[in-house]
Tab-separated table of C-alpha atoms and ligand atoms in Angstrom:
chain	number	residue	atom	x	y	z
A	1474	MET	CA	105.742	0.032	-80.585
A	1475	LYS	CA	108.532	2.327	-79.570
A	1476	LEU	CA	107.411	4.576	-76.437
A	1477	LYS	CA	109.660	7.744	-77.867
A	1478	ARG	CA	107.732	10.471	-78.324
A	1479	LEU	CA	106.574	11.839	-74.817
A	1480	GLY	CA	103.997	14.518	-73.422
A	1481	PHE	CA	104.322	16.295	-70.207
A	1482	LEU	CA	101.146	17.004	-67.969
A	1483	ALA	CA	102.179	19.455	-65.246
A	1484	SER	CA	100.729	22.164	-62.587
A	1485	GLY	CA	104.240	23.574	-60.843
A	1486	ARG	CA	108.101	23.782	-59.898
A	1487	GLY	CA	107.730	20.573	-63.213
A	1488	SER	CA	111.703	19.399	-61.982
A	1489	ASN	CA	111.344	15.865	-62.871
A	1490	MET	CA	109.679	16.171	-65.974
A	1491	GLN	CA	113.035	18.485	-66.119
A	1492	ALA	CA	115.437	14.904	-65.039
A	1493	VAL	CA	113.972	13.988	-68.580
A	1494	ILE	CA	114.736	16.864	-70.602
A	1495	ASP	CA	118.372	16.618	-69.252
A	1496	ALA	CA	118.743	12.687	-69.604
A	1497	VAL	CA	117.570	13.121	-73.348
A	1498	LYS	CA	120.672	16.459	-74.506
A	1499	ALA	CA	122.716	14.407	-71.740
A	1500	LYS	CA	121.802	11.202	-74.896
A	1501	GLN	CA	120.746	8.897	-71.162
A	1502	LEU	CA	118.221	8.910	-72.405
A	1503	ASP	CA	116.364	7.766	-76.135
A	1504	ALA	CA	113.094	9.467	-75.616
A	1505	GLU	CA	112.017	13.003	-76.684
A	1506	PRO	CA	109.995	15.115	-74.770
A	1507	CYS	CA	107.100	16.844	-77.146
A	1508	VAL	CA	104.544	18.882	-75.675
A	1509	VAL	CA	104.045	20.160	-72.229
A	1510	ILE	CA	100.474	20.752	-71.154
A	1511	SER	CA	99.470	22.531	-67.712
A	1512	ASN	CA	96.534	23.343	-65.266
A	1513	ASN	CA	98.874	26.507	-64.774
A	1514	SER	CA	99.815	28.982	-66.958
A	1515	THR	CA	102.547	30.441	-64.744
A	1516	SER	CA	105.017	26.951	-63.799
A	1517	GLY	CA	107.578	26.358	-62.933
A	1518	ALA	CA	106.986	24.183	-66.026
A	1519	MET	CA	105.685	26.339	-68.114
A	1520	GLN	CA	108.904	28.236	-68.494
A	1521	ARG	CA	111.260	25.125	-68.417
A	1522	ALA	CA	109.183	23.982	-71.900
A	1523	ARG	CA	109.712	27.712	-72.665
A	1524	LYS	CA	113.288	27.683	-72.039
A	1525	GLU	CA	113.797	24.227	-73.598
A	1526	GLY	CA	111.862	25.040	-76.875
A	1527	ILE	CA	109.204	21.814	-75.284
A	1528	PRO	CA	105.712	23.673	-76.921
A	1529	SER	CA	103.728	23.901	-73.527
A	1530	TYR	CA	100.037	24.828	-73.726
A	1531	HIS	CA	97.897	25.799	-70.488
A	1532	LEU	CA	94.864	24.207	-70.605
A	1533	SER	CA	92.473	24.741	-67.561
A	1534	SER	CA	88.777	25.767	-66.527
A	1535	ARG	CA	90.322	28.373	-67.022
A	1536	THR	CA	90.247	27.755	-70.512
A	1537	HIS	CA	87.990	24.897	-71.075
A	1538	PRO	CA	84.973	26.153	-68.287
A	1539	VAL	CA	83.413	22.191	-69.259
A	1540	PRO	CA	84.821	19.236	-68.171
A	1541	GLU	CA	83.886	17.217	-71.323
A	1542	GLU	CA	85.640	20.609	-73.316
A	1543	LEU	CA	88.448	20.748	-71.089
A	1544	ASP	CA	88.928	16.667	-70.440
A	1545	ALA	CA	88.851	17.017	-75.081
A	1546	ALA	CA	91.208	19.468	-75.552
A	1547	ILE	CA	94.454	17.688	-73.508
A	1548	MET	CA	93.686	14.621	-75.503
A	1549	ASN	CA	94.095	16.056	-78.605
A	1550	THR	CA	97.473	18.435	-78.130
A	1551	LEU	CA	98.578	15.033	-77.385
A	1552	VAL	CA	97.301	13.242	-80.622
A	1553	SER	CA	98.401	15.814	-82.221
A	1554	HIS	CA	101.583	16.954	-80.731
A	1555	ARG	CA	101.817	12.446	-81.203
A	1556	VAL	CA	102.765	11.109	-78.396
A	1557	ASP	CA	103.056	7.737	-77.182
A	1558	LEU	CA	103.450	8.347	-73.301
A	1559	VAL	CA	102.581	10.563	-71.207
A	1560	ILE	CA	103.886	12.045	-67.704
A	1561	LEU	CA	102.442	13.413	-64.795
A	1562	ALA	CA	105.084	14.855	-63.390
A	1563	GLY	CA	102.929	16.922	-60.357
A	1564	TYR	CA	99.630	17.172	-62.053
A	1565	MET	CA	97.032	17.688	-58.976
A	1566	LYS	CA	94.542	16.491	-60.921
A	1567	LYS	CA	92.623	14.693	-62.773
A	1568	ILE	CA	92.232	12.290	-65.662
A	1569	GLY	CA	88.981	12.643	-68.025
A	1570	ALA	CA	87.221	9.387	-69.219
A	1571	LYS	CA	88.411	10.819	-72.704
A	1572	THR	CA	92.503	11.153	-73.047
A	1573	LEU	CA	92.306	8.462	-70.179
A	1574	ALA	CA	90.574	5.559	-72.743
A	1575	ARG	CA	92.825	7.444	-75.816
A	1576	PHE	CA	95.793	6.395	-73.597
A	1577	ARG	CA	94.780	3.514	-72.148
A	1578	ASN	CA	98.024	2.101	-70.561
A	1579	ARG	CA	99.705	5.090	-71.310
A	1580	ILE	CA	100.165	7.794	-69.002
A	1581	LEU	CA	102.605	6.717	-66.023
A	1582	ASN	CA	102.113	9.009	-62.280
A	1583	ILE	CA	105.640	9.333	-60.398
A	1584	HIS	CA	104.981	9.779	-56.380
A	1585	PRO	CA	107.275	10.186	-54.065
A	1586	ALA	CA	106.452	7.146	-51.545
A	1587	LEU	CA	105.757	3.304	-51.501
A	1588	LEU	CA	101.945	3.207	-52.602
A	1589	PRO	CA	99.739	2.303	-52.004
A	1590	LYS	CA	100.716	3.856	-49.223
A	1591	PHE	CA	100.586	7.622	-48.474
A	1592	GLY	CA	98.134	8.301	-51.822
A	1593	GLY	CA	95.803	9.793	-53.033
A	1594	LYS	CA	93.200	12.909	-52.266
A	1595	GLY	CA	95.288	15.292	-50.711
A	1596	MET	CA	98.237	13.480	-50.553
A	1597	TYR	CA	101.115	15.290	-51.825
A	1598	GLY	CA	103.584	17.320	-51.446
A	1599	SER	CA	105.761	17.325	-48.226
A	1600	ARG	CA	101.864	16.191	-46.851
A	1601	VAL	CA	103.347	12.594	-47.773
A	1602	HIS	CA	106.521	13.281	-46.589
A	1603	GLU	CA	105.220	14.446	-43.529
A	1604	ALA	CA	102.362	10.590	-42.922
A	1605	VAL	CA	105.717	8.980	-43.349
A	1606	LEU	CA	106.700	10.016	-40.100
A	1607	ALA	CA	103.835	9.889	-38.269
A	1608	ALA	CA	104.499	6.708	-39.840
A	1609	GLY	CA	107.611	5.553	-38.312
A	1610	GLU	CA	108.382	3.948	-40.809
A	1611	THR	CA	111.099	3.005	-41.454
A	1612	GLU	CA	111.354	3.168	-44.877
A	1613	THR	CA	109.953	5.140	-48.025
A	1614	GLY	CA	111.226	5.232	-51.823
A	1615	VAL	CA	109.154	6.163	-55.362
A	1616	SER	CA	106.600	4.452	-57.291
A	1617	MET	CA	105.435	4.482	-60.816
A	1618	HIS	CA	102.069	3.506	-61.556
A	1619	ILE	CA	100.107	3.539	-64.401
A	1620	VAL	CA	96.833	6.147	-64.439
A	1621	ASP	CA	93.615	5.806	-63.894
A	1622	GLY	CA	90.434	7.929	-63.113
A	1623	GLU	CA	91.544	8.515	-59.127
A	1624	TYR	CA	94.063	9.566	-57.039
A	1625	ASP	CA	97.400	7.365	-56.971
A	1626	THR	CA	95.645	3.973	-57.886
A	1627	GLY	CA	96.679	2.806	-61.227
A	1628	PRO	CA	98.732	-0.352	-61.046
A	1629	ILE	CA	101.859	0.096	-59.727
A	1630	VAL	CA	105.111	-0.550	-62.881
A	1631	ALA	CA	107.897	0.395	-61.111
A	1632	GLN	CA	109.258	1.580	-57.111
A	1633	THR	CA	112.380	2.227	-55.664
A	1634	ARG	CA	112.884	2.244	-51.787
A	1635	LEU	CA	115.356	4.639	-49.292
A	1636	PRO	CA	115.880	4.154	-46.178
A	1637	VAL	CA	113.891	6.679	-43.436
A	1638	ARG	CA	116.857	8.001	-40.742
A	1639	LYS	CA	116.533	8.319	-36.957
A	1640	ASP	CA	116.884	11.967	-38.061
A	1641	ASP	CA	114.875	13.057	-40.891
A	1642	THR	CA	112.970	15.880	-41.130
A	1643	VAL	CA	109.706	16.352	-43.954
A	1644	GLU	CA	113.221	18.686	-45.209
A	1645	SER	CA	115.553	16.318	-45.546
A	1646	LEU	CA	113.410	12.913	-46.465
A	1647	SER	CA	111.875	15.734	-49.610
A	1648	LYS	CA	115.380	16.645	-50.799
A	1649	ARG	CA	116.627	13.296	-50.823
A	1650	VAL	CA	113.187	11.546	-52.045
A	1651	LEU	CA	113.101	14.384	-55.163
A	1652	SER	CA	115.935	13.577	-55.855
A	1653	ARG	CA	115.713	9.421	-55.974
A	1654	GLU	CA	113.044	10.253	-58.204
A	1655	HIS	CA	114.400	12.660	-61.395
A	1656	SER	CA	117.242	9.422	-62.215
A	1657	PHE	CA	114.522	7.213	-60.535
A	1658	LEU	CA	112.113	8.711	-63.328
A	1659	VAL	CA	114.453	8.456	-66.404
A	1660	GLU	CA	115.493	4.964	-66.500
A	1661	THR	CA	112.170	3.650	-65.338
A	1662	LEU	CA	111.966	5.562	-68.999
A	1663	GLN	CA	115.186	4.407	-70.265
A	1664	LYS	CA	113.346	0.693	-69.430
A	1665	ILE	CA	109.936	1.422	-71.074
A	1666	VAL	CA	111.736	3.018	-74.501
A	1667	SER	CA	114.394	0.128	-74.192
A	1668	GLY	CA	111.990	-2.568	-73.967
A	1669	GLY	CA	112.741	-3.629	-70.071
A	1670	LEU	CA	110.172	-2.803	-69.148
A	1671	ILE	CA	107.081	-3.881	-71.027
A	1672	LEU	CA	103.785	-2.053	-69.972
A	1673	PRO	CA	100.421	-3.476	-69.928
A	1674	ARG	CA	98.134	-3.412	-73.897
A	1675	ALA	CA	97.590	0.157	-74.882
B	2337	LIG	C1	106.677	15.761	-57.423
B	2337	LIG	O1	107.271	14.832	-55.780
B	2337	LIG	C2	106.214	13.932	-58.375
B	2337	LIG	O2	106.331	12.549	-57.098
B	2337	LIG	C3	105.136	14.163	-57.560
B	2337	LIG	O3	104.374	16.209	-57.182
B	2337	LIG	C4	105.774	16.140	-57.258
B	2337	LIG	C5	105.877	16.837	-58.196
B	2337	LIG	O4	107.541	18.057	-58.568
B	2337	LIG	N1	103.444	13.917	-58.186
B	2337	LIG	P1	108.182	19.105	-60.007
B	2337	LIG	O5	106.757	19.562	-60.106
B	2337	LIG	O6	108.021	17.827	-60.472
B	2337	LIG	O7	109.729	19.365	-59.309
């Protein structure tokens, strides 16, 4: 089965999602961004979706105070847009049991470090790069993994490495890793849609 119809869950700026949309428009990626879901109604991701004409939905504990109902709403939204593959592009919430079951092995997260190091609750944004520098690592990278019910713990499907330079700051490292994330996400998705990278059975 082709995994072309992409659904995004994003909480923030949405630059990774934008990189995918741009690659699709440039015909570098044979996929179709179909829907964007955000827990933050004013997020950059929601604004980008509107600008691109991609259906977008604010689904959060505000719209659905009962967690099971929020989970069902997220799952139904993905299903109704016939999504094959879900991308967590800076999504800060856990995925509920119903969505996980319906999209088993079909939800991917991108993380700005070499998991299993520097992942888990609270490890997001500049905190990741702060921790990498504080640990004196000589390399960092980008990981893509299958999402389970925890933060940053599912099986890794793709990783790329980047050197940490002696004079790196949190800012310089964040910038370099983010730029690599954009290309790596597109490359990895293209491998998945073309069958060069096979995900575990759904
Ligand atoms: C990225 O660093 C991604 O790896 C992490 O959250 C950040 C999202 O950035 N999960 P953006 O919203 O795609 O710009």
